[in-house]
Short mmCIF file of C-alpha atoms in Angstrom, two decimals:
data_model
loop_
_atom_site.label_atom_id
_atom_site.label_comp_id
_atom_site.label_asym_id
_atom_site.label_seq_id
_atom_site.Cartn_x
_atom_site.Cartn_y
_atom_site.Cartn_z
CA MET T 250 -157.05 -8.10 -51.45
CA ILE T 251 -155.41 -5.48 -49.28
CA SER T 252 -152.31 -6.94 -47.62
CA LYS T 253 -150.41 -3.85 -46.49
CA ILE T 254 -151.80 -0.53 -45.21
CA LEU T 255 -150.15 2.81 -44.53
CA ILE T 256 -151.87 4.72 -41.73
CA ALA T 257 -151.78 8.41 -42.64
CA ASN T 258 -152.36 9.53 -39.09
CA ARG T 259 -150.88 9.56 -35.60
CA GLY T 260 -151.80 9.05 -31.95
CA GLU T 261 -154.53 6.83 -30.61
CA ILE T 262 -156.36 6.33 -33.92
CA ALA T 263 -153.19 5.10 -35.64
CA ALA T 264 -152.72 2.58 -32.82
CA ARG T 265 -156.40 1.59 -33.06
CA ILE T 266 -156.18 0.92 -36.82
CA ILE T 267 -152.92 -1.02 -36.50
CA ARG T 268 -154.56 -3.33 -33.93
CA THR T 269 -157.34 -4.36 -36.29
CA CYS T 270 -154.87 -4.79 -39.17
CA LYS T 271 -152.85 -7.19 -37.03
CA GLU T 272 -156.01 -9.20 -36.28
CA MET T 273 -156.72 -9.40 -40.00
CA GLY T 274 -153.14 -10.42 -40.87
CA ILE T 275 -152.50 -7.14 -42.72
CA GLN T 276 -149.03 -5.54 -42.65
CA THR T 277 -148.90 -1.98 -41.31
CA VAL T 278 -146.82 1.10 -42.10
CA ALA T 279 -146.77 4.02 -39.67
CA ILE T 280 -145.62 7.53 -40.50
CA TYR T 281 -144.40 9.94 -37.84
CA SER T 282 -143.05 13.44 -37.37
CA GLU T 283 -139.95 14.26 -35.32
CA ALA T 284 -142.25 15.09 -32.40
CA ASP T 285 -143.81 11.60 -32.45
CA LYS T 286 -140.69 9.44 -32.71
CA ASP T 287 -141.35 7.78 -29.33
CA ALA T 288 -145.12 7.44 -29.78
CA PRO T 289 -146.64 4.06 -28.91
CA TYR T 290 -148.26 3.64 -32.35
CA VAL T 291 -144.88 3.93 -34.09
CA GLU T 292 -143.61 0.96 -32.15
CA MET T 293 -146.71 -1.12 -32.92
CA ALA T 294 -146.44 -0.89 -36.72
CA ASP T 295 -144.47 -3.41 -38.80
CA GLU T 296 -142.65 -0.53 -40.49
CA ALA T 297 -142.39 3.14 -39.54
CA TYR T 298 -141.06 6.12 -41.48
CA LEU T 299 -140.05 9.58 -40.32
CA ILE T 300 -141.78 12.00 -42.69
CA GLY T 301 -140.77 15.43 -41.42
CA PRO T 302 -140.66 18.08 -38.70
CA PRO T 303 -143.42 18.48 -36.07
CA GLN T 304 -145.52 21.09 -37.92
CA VAL T 305 -148.43 19.29 -39.57
CA LYS T 306 -148.00 21.08 -42.90
CA GLU T 307 -144.54 19.56 -43.21
CA SER T 308 -145.45 16.11 -41.94
CA TYR T 309 -149.00 14.76 -41.56
CA LEU T 310 -150.35 17.18 -44.19
CA ASN T 311 -147.45 16.76 -46.59
CA VAL T 312 -149.14 15.02 -49.54
CA ASP T 313 -146.00 14.42 -51.59
CA LYS T 314 -144.05 12.93 -48.72
CA ILE T 315 -146.89 10.61 -47.67
CA ILE T 316 -147.56 9.44 -51.22
CA GLU T 317 -143.82 8.86 -51.70
CA THR T 318 -143.64 6.84 -48.48
CA ALA T 319 -146.69 4.80 -49.51
CA THR T 320 -145.14 4.03 -52.90
CA GLU T 321 -141.72 3.14 -51.50
CA SER T 322 -143.11 0.94 -48.76
CA ASN T 323 -145.27 -0.84 -51.32
CA VAL T 324 -148.63 -0.61 -49.57
CA ASP T 325 -151.86 -1.28 -51.42
CA ALA T 326 -154.08 0.96 -49.29
CA ILE T 327 -154.02 4.06 -47.09
CA HIS T 328 -156.20 4.46 -44.00
CA PRO T 329 -156.60 8.16 -43.22
CA GLY T 330 -158.08 7.86 -39.69
CA TYR T 331 -159.88 11.08 -38.69
CA GLY T 332 -158.71 14.68 -39.16
CA PHE T 333 -155.70 15.35 -41.46
CA PHE T 334 -156.53 13.93 -44.93
CA SER T 335 -159.56 11.88 -43.91
CA GLU T 336 -162.05 14.19 -45.63
CA ASN T 337 -159.81 15.51 -48.35
CA GLY T 338 -161.06 14.55 -51.82
CA LYS T 339 -157.84 15.74 -53.47
CA PHE T 340 -155.71 13.43 -51.34
CA ALA T 341 -158.02 10.49 -52.11
CA LYS T 342 -157.61 11.28 -55.82
CA GLU T 343 -153.82 11.33 -55.47
CA CYS T 344 -153.99 7.85 -53.94
CA GLU T 345 -156.26 6.56 -56.69
CA LYS T 346 -153.91 8.00 -59.34
CA ILE T 347 -151.02 5.81 -58.22
CA GLY T 348 -153.20 2.75 -57.69
CA ILE T 349 -153.34 2.86 -53.90
CA ARG T 350 -156.77 2.39 -52.38
CA PHE T 351 -158.03 5.15 -50.08
CA ILE T 352 -160.06 3.55 -47.27
CA GLY T 353 -163.11 5.78 -47.33
CA PRO T 354 -165.79 6.97 -49.73
CA THR T 355 -165.13 8.31 -53.24
CA SER T 356 -163.51 11.73 -53.58
CA HIS T 357 -166.69 12.99 -55.27
CA VAL T 358 -168.87 12.19 -52.24
CA MET T 359 -166.25 13.57 -49.86
CA ASP T 360 -166.14 16.88 -51.70
CA MET T 361 -169.94 17.10 -51.78
CA MET T 362 -170.33 16.46 -48.03
CA GLY T 363 -167.32 18.65 -47.20
CA ASN T 364 -169.10 21.64 -48.66
CA LYS T 365 -171.87 22.42 -46.18
CA ILE T 366 -174.05 24.24 -48.71
CA GLU T 367 -173.81 21.36 -51.20
CA ALA T 368 -174.47 18.87 -48.40
CA ARG T 369 -177.63 20.71 -47.36
CA LYS T 370 -178.88 20.65 -50.94
CA ALA T 371 -178.17 16.93 -51.28
CA MET T 372 -179.98 16.15 -48.03
CA LYS T 373 -182.97 18.24 -49.00
CA ALA T 374 -183.15 16.33 -52.28
CA ALA T 375 -183.07 13.04 -50.31
CA ASN T 376 -185.97 14.25 -48.10
CA VAL T 377 -183.76 14.35 -45.01
CA PRO T 378 -184.87 17.20 -42.74
CA ILE T 379 -182.43 20.12 -42.68
CA VAL T 380 -182.24 23.11 -40.34
CA PRO T 381 -184.23 26.01 -41.88
CA GLY T 382 -181.77 28.38 -43.53
CA THR T 383 -180.26 29.56 -46.79
CA GLU T 384 -179.79 27.40 -49.88
CA ASP T 385 -176.86 29.34 -51.34
CA ALA T 386 -173.81 31.24 -50.18
CA ILE T 387 -174.63 34.82 -49.19
CA PRO T 388 -172.37 37.38 -50.87
CA THR T 389 -172.65 40.34 -48.47
CA ALA T 390 -173.48 41.19 -44.87
CA GLU T 391 -176.35 43.42 -46.06
CA GLU T 392 -177.98 40.52 -47.88
CA ALA T 393 -177.45 38.31 -44.83
CA VAL T 394 -179.36 40.81 -42.67
CA GLU T 395 -182.17 40.86 -45.24
CA ILE T 396 -182.43 37.04 -45.26
CA ALA T 397 -182.22 36.89 -41.46
CA LYS T 398 -185.59 38.70 -41.33
CA HIS T 399 -187.24 35.62 -42.84
CA ILE T 400 -185.41 33.03 -40.71
CA GLY T 401 -185.72 34.81 -37.35
CA TYR T 402 -183.07 35.17 -34.62
CA PRO T 403 -181.15 33.54 -33.00
CA ILE T 404 -179.25 32.45 -36.09
CA MET T 405 -176.11 30.38 -36.66
CA LEU T 406 -173.74 32.02 -39.09
CA LYS T 407 -171.60 29.32 -40.70
CA ALA T 408 -168.75 28.97 -43.14
CA SER T 409 -169.53 26.61 -45.99
CA ALA T 410 -166.11 25.01 -45.81
CA GLY T 411 -165.95 25.25 -42.00
CA GLY T 412 -165.05 22.66 -39.42
CA GLY T 413 -164.13 22.44 -35.74
CA GLY T 414 -166.30 25.47 -34.97
CA ILE T 415 -164.11 27.81 -37.04
CA GLY T 416 -166.04 30.45 -38.98
CA MET T 417 -169.17 29.71 -36.98
CA GLN T 418 -171.01 32.05 -34.61
CA VAL T 419 -174.42 32.52 -32.99
CA VAL T 420 -175.93 35.95 -33.70
CA ASN T 421 -178.95 37.46 -31.98
CA ASN T 422 -179.66 40.61 -33.99
CA ASP T 423 -178.86 42.54 -37.18
CA GLU T 424 -175.95 44.37 -35.64
CA GLU T 425 -174.26 41.19 -34.37
CA LEU T 426 -174.81 39.50 -37.71
CA GLN T 427 -173.29 42.37 -39.64
CA LYS T 428 -170.20 42.38 -37.44
CA ALA T 429 -169.78 38.61 -37.35
CA PHE T 430 -170.28 38.20 -41.09
CA GLN T 431 -167.11 40.08 -42.09
CA SER T 432 -164.82 38.59 -39.46
CA ASN T 433 -166.00 35.00 -39.93
CA ALA T 434 -165.84 35.19 -43.72
CA LYS T 435 -162.27 36.44 -43.36
CA ARG T 436 -161.38 33.65 -40.93
CA ALA T 437 -162.93 31.00 -43.15
CA GLU T 438 -161.03 32.35 -46.13
CA MET T 439 -157.81 32.16 -44.12
CA PHE T 440 -158.35 28.68 -42.69
CA PHE T 441 -160.12 26.90 -45.53
CA GLY T 442 -159.41 29.07 -48.57
CA ASP T 443 -163.16 29.58 -48.99
CA GLY T 444 -165.02 32.46 -47.34
CA SER T 445 -168.58 31.53 -48.40
CA MET T 446 -171.05 31.98 -45.57
CA PHE T 447 -174.60 30.79 -45.01
CA LEU T 448 -177.27 31.10 -42.32
CA GLU T 449 -179.16 28.51 -40.32
CA LYS T 450 -181.86 28.90 -37.71
CA LYS T 451 -180.35 28.22 -34.27
CA ILE T 452 -182.08 25.19 -32.80
CA GLU T 453 -182.57 25.98 -29.11
CA GLN T 454 -181.87 23.39 -26.42
CA ALA T 455 -180.56 21.02 -29.04
CA ARG T 456 -178.96 17.65 -28.56
CA HIS T 457 -176.33 16.24 -30.84
CA VAL T 458 -177.25 12.72 -31.91
CA GLU T 459 -175.48 10.96 -34.79
CA ILE T 460 -176.06 7.78 -36.76
CA GLN T 461 -173.21 5.41 -37.67
CA LEU T 462 -173.47 3.98 -41.17
CA LEU T 463 -171.78 1.20 -43.11
CA ALA T 464 -172.22 1.14 -46.88
CA ASP T 465 -170.66 -1.43 -49.22
CA ARG T 466 -169.88 -1.02 -52.91
CA HIS T 467 -172.93 -3.04 -53.92
CA GLY T 468 -175.55 -0.55 -52.81
CA ASN T 469 -176.19 -2.04 -49.37
CA VAL T 470 -176.39 0.40 -46.48
CA VAL T 471 -177.04 -0.35 -42.80
CA HIS T 472 -176.94 1.84 -39.73
CA LEU T 473 -175.37 0.83 -36.40
CA PHE T 474 -177.77 2.96 -34.35
CA GLU T 475 -176.97 6.26 -32.71
CA ARG T 476 -174.46 7.99 -30.48
CA GLU T 477 -175.40 10.79 -28.13
CA CYS T 478 -172.68 13.46 -28.19
CA SER T 479 -174.27 16.48 -26.53
CA ILE T 480 -171.51 16.97 -23.96
CA GLN T 481 -169.24 19.35 -25.85
CA ARG T 482 -167.13 22.41 -25.32
CA ARG T 483 -166.07 24.78 -28.12
CA ASN T 484 -167.90 22.41 -30.48
CA GLN T 485 -165.54 19.59 -29.50
CA LYS T 486 -167.07 16.50 -27.95
CA VAL T 487 -166.04 15.45 -24.45
CA LEU T 488 -168.30 12.53 -23.50
CA GLU T 489 -170.20 10.32 -25.93
CA GLU T 490 -172.50 7.41 -25.35
CA ALA T 491 -174.54 4.79 -27.11
CA PRO T 492 -177.44 4.35 -27.14
CA SER T 493 -178.82 7.87 -26.55
CA PRO T 494 -180.48 8.06 -23.12
CA TYR T 495 -183.03 10.51 -24.50
CA ILE T 496 -184.58 9.63 -27.83
CA SER T 497 -187.55 7.27 -28.14
CA ASP T 498 -187.45 4.02 -30.11
CA GLU T 499 -189.66 5.66 -32.69
CA THR T 500 -187.22 8.55 -33.21
CA ARG T 501 -184.29 6.09 -33.23
CA LEU T 502 -185.92 4.19 -36.10
CA LYS T 503 -186.76 7.33 -38.05
CA MET T 504 -183.27 8.80 -37.67
CA GLY T 505 -181.61 5.54 -38.69
CA GLN T 506 -183.80 5.34 -41.77
CA ALA T 507 -183.17 9.00 -42.68
CA ALA T 508 -179.39 8.43 -42.47
CA VAL T 509 -179.60 5.29 -44.62
CA ASP T 510 -181.74 7.15 -47.19
CA ALA T 511 -179.22 10.00 -47.23
CA ALA T 512 -176.30 7.61 -47.83
CA LYS T 513 -178.14 5.76 -50.60
CA SER T 514 -179.15 8.93 -52.39
CA ILE T 515 -175.58 10.24 -52.63
CA GLY T 516 -174.02 6.85 -53.45
CA TYR T 517 -172.07 6.73 -50.20
CA THR T 518 -169.57 3.92 -49.58
CA ASN T 519 -167.52 2.83 -46.54
CA ALA T 520 -168.13 3.93 -42.91
CA GLY T 521 -169.69 7.33 -42.31
CA THR T 522 -171.69 9.28 -39.78
CA VAL T 523 -174.70 11.50 -40.21
CA GLU T 524 -174.91 14.11 -37.45
CA PHE T 525 -178.29 15.47 -36.43
CA LEU T 526 -179.55 18.13 -34.06
CA VAL T 527 -182.57 16.94 -32.07
CA ASP T 528 -184.91 19.46 -30.45
CA ARG T 529 -187.19 19.10 -27.40
CA GLU T 530 -190.00 17.66 -29.49
CA GLU T 531 -187.57 15.10 -30.95
CA ASN T 532 -187.66 16.75 -34.35
CA PHE T 533 -184.31 16.06 -35.95
CA TYR T 534 -182.34 18.07 -38.49
CA PHE T 535 -179.33 17.18 -40.62
CA LEU T 536 -176.21 18.91 -39.32
CA GLU T 537 -173.40 17.39 -41.37
CA MET T 538 -171.99 14.14 -42.63
CA ASN T 539 -168.56 12.94 -41.54
CA THR T 540 -167.12 10.85 -44.34
CA ARG T 541 -164.62 8.97 -42.19
CA ILE T 542 -164.23 7.05 -38.96
CA GLN T 543 -165.22 9.14 -35.93
CA VAL T 544 -163.26 9.62 -32.72
CA GLU T 545 -166.21 8.18 -30.77
CA HIS T 546 -166.72 5.05 -32.93
CA PRO T 547 -165.77 2.68 -30.06
CA VAL T 548 -169.06 3.20 -28.17
CA THR T 549 -170.92 1.81 -31.19
CA GLU T 550 -168.48 -1.10 -31.44
CA GLU T 551 -168.99 -1.95 -27.77
CA ILE T 552 -172.79 -2.24 -27.99
CA THR T 553 -173.02 -3.86 -31.43
CA GLY T 554 -169.93 -6.11 -31.30
CA ILE T 555 -168.91 -4.86 -34.76
CA ASP T 556 -165.32 -3.75 -35.47
CA ILE T 557 -165.86 -0.68 -37.65
CA VAL T 558 -162.24 -0.47 -38.85
CA LYS T 559 -162.43 -4.10 -39.98
CA GLU T 560 -165.62 -3.32 -41.89
CA GLN T 561 -163.94 -0.32 -43.52
CA ILE T 562 -161.19 -2.60 -44.81
CA ASN T 563 -163.70 -5.27 -45.92
CA ILE T 564 -165.69 -2.66 -47.82
CA ALA T 565 -162.52 -1.30 -49.46
CA ASN T 566 -161.82 -4.89 -50.53
CA GLY T 567 -165.18 -4.95 -52.31
CA LYS T 568 -166.85 -7.34 -49.89
CA GLU T 569 -170.59 -7.23 -49.34
CA LEU T 570 -171.89 -6.32 -45.88
CA ALA T 571 -172.48 -9.41 -43.77
CA TRP T 572 -175.82 -8.15 -42.40
CA LYS T 573 -179.16 -6.73 -43.38
CA GLN T 574 -180.61 -4.04 -41.12
CA GLU T 575 -182.98 -6.51 -39.44
CA ASP T 576 -180.02 -8.70 -38.37
CA LEU T 577 -178.56 -5.86 -36.32
CA SER T 578 -179.24 -5.08 -32.67
CA TYR T 579 -177.39 -3.66 -29.71
CA ASN T 580 -176.80 -4.76 -26.17
CA GLY T 581 -175.82 -2.75 -23.09
CA HIS T 582 -174.62 0.82 -22.78
CA ALA T 583 -171.20 2.31 -23.57
CA ILE T 584 -169.69 5.68 -22.65
CA GLU T 585 -166.51 7.26 -23.96
CA ALA T 586 -164.61 9.90 -22.00
CA ARG T 587 -162.05 11.88 -23.96
CA ILE T 588 -158.98 12.62 -21.87
CA TYR T 589 -157.48 15.97 -22.85
CA ALA T 590 -154.13 17.43 -21.80
CA GLU T 591 -155.68 20.61 -20.52
CA ASP T 592 -156.35 22.57 -17.38
CA PRO T 593 -159.76 21.43 -16.08
CA LYS T 594 -160.57 24.95 -14.86
CA THR T 595 -159.29 27.32 -17.56
CA PHE T 596 -159.49 24.77 -20.44
CA PHE T 597 -156.01 25.92 -21.51
CA PRO T 598 -153.81 23.23 -23.08
CA SER T 599 -151.25 21.55 -20.87
CA PRO T 600 -148.43 20.06 -22.91
CA GLY T 601 -145.48 18.62 -20.99
CA HIS T 602 -143.85 15.46 -19.70
CA ILE T 603 -146.08 12.62 -18.48
CA LYS T 604 -144.22 10.98 -15.62
CA GLU T 605 -146.86 8.40 -14.89
CA PHE T 606 -149.79 7.17 -16.93
CA ASP T 607 -151.83 4.52 -15.21
CA VAL T 608 -155.39 3.59 -16.10
CA PRO T 609 -157.10 0.64 -14.38
CA LYS T 610 -157.70 -2.40 -16.56
CA GLY T 611 -160.84 -4.49 -16.58
CA ARG T 612 -163.16 -6.57 -18.71
CA ASN T 613 -165.46 -3.68 -19.59
CA ILE T 614 -162.76 -1.01 -19.74
CA ARG T 615 -161.21 -0.13 -23.09
CA LEU T 616 -158.37 2.34 -23.39
CA GLU T 617 -157.31 3.93 -26.68
CA THR T 618 -154.19 5.91 -26.01
CA ALA T 619 -151.67 8.12 -27.78
CA VAL T 620 -149.37 8.33 -24.76
CA LYS T 621 -147.69 6.26 -22.04
CA SER T 622 -145.63 6.73 -18.88
CA ASN T 623 -142.45 8.79 -19.24
CA TYR T 624 -143.65 10.46 -22.43
CA GLN T 625 -143.56 13.99 -23.79
CA VAL T 626 -146.86 15.57 -24.89
CA THR T 627 -145.87 18.20 -27.45
CA PRO T 628 -147.82 21.38 -28.25
CA PHE T 629 -148.09 20.58 -31.97
CA TYR T 630 -151.24 18.50 -32.11
CA ASP T 631 -154.72 18.09 -30.69
CA PRO T 632 -154.82 17.96 -26.85
CA MET T 633 -156.71 14.63 -26.79
CA ILE T 634 -154.25 12.09 -25.37
CA SER T 635 -156.52 9.12 -24.69
CA LYS T 636 -160.06 7.80 -24.80
CA LEU T 637 -161.54 5.70 -22.06
CA ILE T 638 -164.51 3.58 -23.09
CA VAL T 639 -166.54 1.66 -20.53
CA THR T 640 -169.50 -0.65 -21.05
CA GLY T 641 -172.24 -1.83 -18.74
CA GLN T 642 -175.53 -3.69 -18.97
CA THR T 643 -177.33 -0.42 -18.19
CA ARG T 644 -176.41 3.28 -18.38
CA GLU T 645 -176.15 3.36 -14.57
CA ASP T 646 -173.65 0.47 -14.65
CA ALA T 647 -171.57 2.23 -17.28
CA ILE T 648 -171.55 5.53 -15.38
CA SER T 649 -170.53 3.85 -12.16
CA LEU T 650 -167.71 1.95 -13.89
CA LEU T 651 -166.53 5.15 -15.58
CA LYS T 652 -166.50 6.94 -12.25
CA GLU T 653 -164.58 4.13 -10.59
CA THR T 654 -162.05 4.00 -13.44
CA LEU T 655 -161.49 7.76 -13.63
CA GLU T 656 -161.09 8.00 -9.87
CA HIS T 657 -158.33 5.39 -9.99
CA THR T 658 -156.60 6.80 -13.06
CA SER T 659 -153.27 8.42 -12.32
CA ILE T 660 -151.72 10.78 -14.85
CA LYS T 661 -148.79 12.71 -13.40
CA GLY T 662 -146.75 15.54 -14.89
CA ILE T 663 -149.41 17.30 -16.95
CA LYS T 664 -152.88 18.61 -16.19
CA THR T 665 -155.82 16.70 -17.60
CA ASN T 666 -159.58 17.21 -17.77
CA ILE T 667 -160.25 14.19 -15.52
CA PRO T 668 -161.53 16.38 -12.63
CA LEU T 669 -163.96 18.00 -15.07
CA LEU T 670 -165.06 14.60 -16.42
CA LEU T 671 -165.79 13.45 -12.88
CA GLU T 672 -167.79 16.58 -12.13
CA ILE T 673 -169.82 16.08 -15.27
CA ILE T 674 -170.66 12.43 -14.62
CA ASN T 675 -171.65 13.27 -11.04
CA HIS T 676 -173.92 16.07 -12.23
CA GLU T 677 -177.62 15.50 -11.72
CA GLN T 678 -178.44 16.64 -15.25
CA PHE T 679 -175.98 14.16 -16.78
CA LEU T 680 -177.25 11.37 -14.55
CA SER T 681 -180.80 12.04 -15.74
CA GLY T 682 -179.61 11.99 -19.36
CA ASN T 683 -181.14 15.40 -19.85
CA THR T 684 -178.24 17.31 -21.38
CA THR T 685 -178.06 19.62 -24.38
CA THR T 686 -175.06 20.93 -26.33
CA THR T 687 -174.77 23.96 -24.02
CA PHE T 688 -174.43 21.82 -20.86
CA ILE T 689 -170.70 22.46 -20.24
CA GLU T 690 -170.99 26.13 -21.17
CA GLU T 691 -173.85 26.57 -18.69
CA HIS T 692 -172.35 24.69 -15.76
CA PHE T 693 -168.57 24.63 -16.20
CA SER T 694 -167.54 27.86 -17.92
CA PRO T 695 -163.79 28.39 -17.81
CA ILE T 696 -162.63 30.59 -14.98
CA LYS T 697 -161.16 33.76 -16.45
CA LYS T 698 -157.49 34.32 -15.81
CA LYS T 699 -156.92 37.38 -13.63
CA MET G 31 -139.60 46.65 -16.18
CA ASN G 32 -141.85 43.73 -16.68
CA GLU G 33 -141.24 40.54 -18.62
CA VAL G 34 -144.09 38.92 -20.52
CA LYS G 35 -143.49 35.17 -20.47
CA ALA G 36 -145.06 32.26 -22.34
CA MET G 37 -147.22 30.30 -19.93
CA MET G 38 -146.97 27.21 -22.11
CA ALA G 39 -145.04 25.84 -25.06
CA GLY G 40 -146.36 26.71 -28.49
CA ASN G 41 -145.93 28.62 -31.74
CA VAL G 42 -146.25 32.39 -31.91
CA TRP G 43 -149.32 32.78 -34.11
CA LYS G 44 -149.76 36.55 -34.03
CA ILE G 45 -148.05 39.54 -32.48
CA VAL G 46 -150.75 42.08 -31.75
CA VAL G 47 -148.67 45.02 -30.44
CA ALA G 48 -145.58 46.87 -31.70
CA VAL G 49 -142.52 48.28 -29.97
CA GLY G 50 -143.40 51.73 -28.60
CA ASP G 51 -147.10 50.91 -28.07
CA THR G 52 -148.67 51.80 -24.75
CA VAL G 53 -150.44 48.77 -23.31
CA GLU G 54 -152.81 48.30 -20.41
CA GLU G 55 -152.71 45.57 -17.81
CA ASP G 56 -154.34 42.40 -19.23
CA GLN G 57 -153.97 43.61 -22.82
CA ASP G 58 -152.93 40.86 -25.24
CA ILE G 59 -149.33 41.03 -26.46
CA VAL G 60 -149.09 37.91 -28.61
CA ILE G 61 -151.32 34.99 -29.44
CA LEU G 62 -149.72 31.58 -29.15
CA GLU G 63 -150.94 28.49 -30.87
CA SER G 64 -150.68 25.41 -28.70
CA MET G 65 -152.46 22.09 -29.22
CA LYS G 66 -154.64 23.64 -31.93
CA MET G 67 -155.85 26.37 -29.58
CA GLU G 68 -155.20 30.07 -29.68
CA ILE G 69 -153.80 31.26 -26.36
CA PRO G 70 -153.56 35.00 -25.77
CA ILE G 71 -150.58 36.08 -23.67
CA ALA G 72 -151.30 39.37 -21.92
CA ALA G 73 -149.27 42.04 -20.15
CA GLU G 74 -149.35 41.78 -16.36
CA GLU G 75 -148.78 45.50 -15.90
CA SER G 76 -149.48 48.53 -18.03
CA GLY G 77 -146.58 50.32 -19.68
CA VAL G 78 -144.78 50.82 -22.97
CA VAL G 79 -143.59 47.89 -25.11
CA LYS G 80 -139.82 48.17 -25.06
CA GLU G 81 -138.85 44.99 -26.86
CA ILE G 82 -140.52 42.05 -28.57
CA LYS G 83 -138.28 39.02 -28.44
CA VAL G 84 -140.17 36.70 -30.77
CA GLN G 85 -141.38 36.67 -34.35
CA GLU G 86 -144.56 35.23 -35.78
CA GLY G 87 -143.99 31.52 -36.41
CA ASP G 88 -141.36 31.15 -33.67
CA PHE G 89 -141.57 28.24 -31.27
CA VAL G 90 -141.45 29.16 -27.59
CA ASN G 91 -141.11 27.03 -24.50
CA GLU G 92 -142.95 27.56 -21.25
CA GLY G 93 -141.26 30.41 -19.38
CA ASP G 94 -139.59 31.96 -22.45
CA ILE G 95 -139.60 35.77 -22.48
CA ILE G 96 -141.87 37.13 -25.20
CA ALA G 97 -141.71 40.87 -24.63
CA ILE G 98 -140.48 43.49 -22.22
CA ILE G 99 -142.80 46.21 -20.96
CA GLU G 100 -141.46 49.35 -19.32
CA SER G 101 -143.80 50.74 -16.75
#
């Protein structure tokens, strides 16, 4: 049984994981860089170790240092959170080598899903619908143009090893494709050490809907329904909700089943998410699988009453899932708003000193935060400083509580996206639930600096 | 003479001009990396790059001088 966990992460997710560990009576070890020495999560952990300077390569992505800290602090498991090493098969292998459990799927499955071309092949084999496109990496721009004739524009050019929108571009004709191919392959090579590119048909007016999965080590897989995550900018989510206000019960059932089938066919274990694009006719296509806990997992927890981090630890302990699919249901509606340290108009980051951080408390208000009052937000990491999750009996209740909470939130000293969040949730299209992934781009494009 | 200043704290990711280059108003001088975003810092006036005060990889604070442009 796991009795002590090192959290190989920082910020709000480290705090979130520590909280569940405390509830389960598990000891926690935090790691932190020089930039995070005053972070709230560091204080929460039973033990905390400085692992290096602010730059992620020398701290949160320093394999040797993290493994050394895990060994010296005598933990029996590592929780990777999201980002950093959470989808890194090599890191998981390093943990296994020294007898420390990695809380996540096997390194083999992680590597397969981390490679987008391999993932597409695996999904096709499992009869999960995939976006029409190429099966293999395309060696040259000329060949890409040739293949594009069969797919039809607009086309998404993607890096096989890509993530966070890097190496990805929409192209509308041969000329654009030719140009984008070289530059994106180069970028992908630089960022991920792998410049393989492939093509996918661009699904127009798409929504992003994803299915949360739990899979134990005994072959049982259940889904915890869907999350609607169409409100994005630069391929980063801003608002997420569960359930989706758009898809029908029939589509919900089909998507859940497809995700479960996908997980079973690749031998998936632990918590994971299958992301789909859904078109106007509610056809859905596999986008990618995230082999880790997601930023937006709390909305699922709020409507199902299931603590996903606790289940991750239970699964890592070899326990069987406590439910069959038919035992699971959801109640109410939850929305998560990601609070970013950024200018709401230009979308530029806004690091700096937070003088005051005050978010209203309430029964249906959940705050996951990386920061506090009198705290320095450094430029070294992601601009997301907090997540605000609200729950209501209906979507209308949740929206009105979110509005109320955001209006009474006071963050002084840095700029945040709260004005943008308020504009979005007051927008007629959001209120009707009729939003696609281009919603922010269409209505709230950043104002160009003069 | 015109100073190009960092509008926010971050790391200098790329320097895209060289000393002696003629630059236009709004032309990018360096690209900063802050909070995982690439932030181009541009010249406010056209002129010739007289001095670049940073190197790739350097950390700069908001308000730090990055380059000097002679108009």
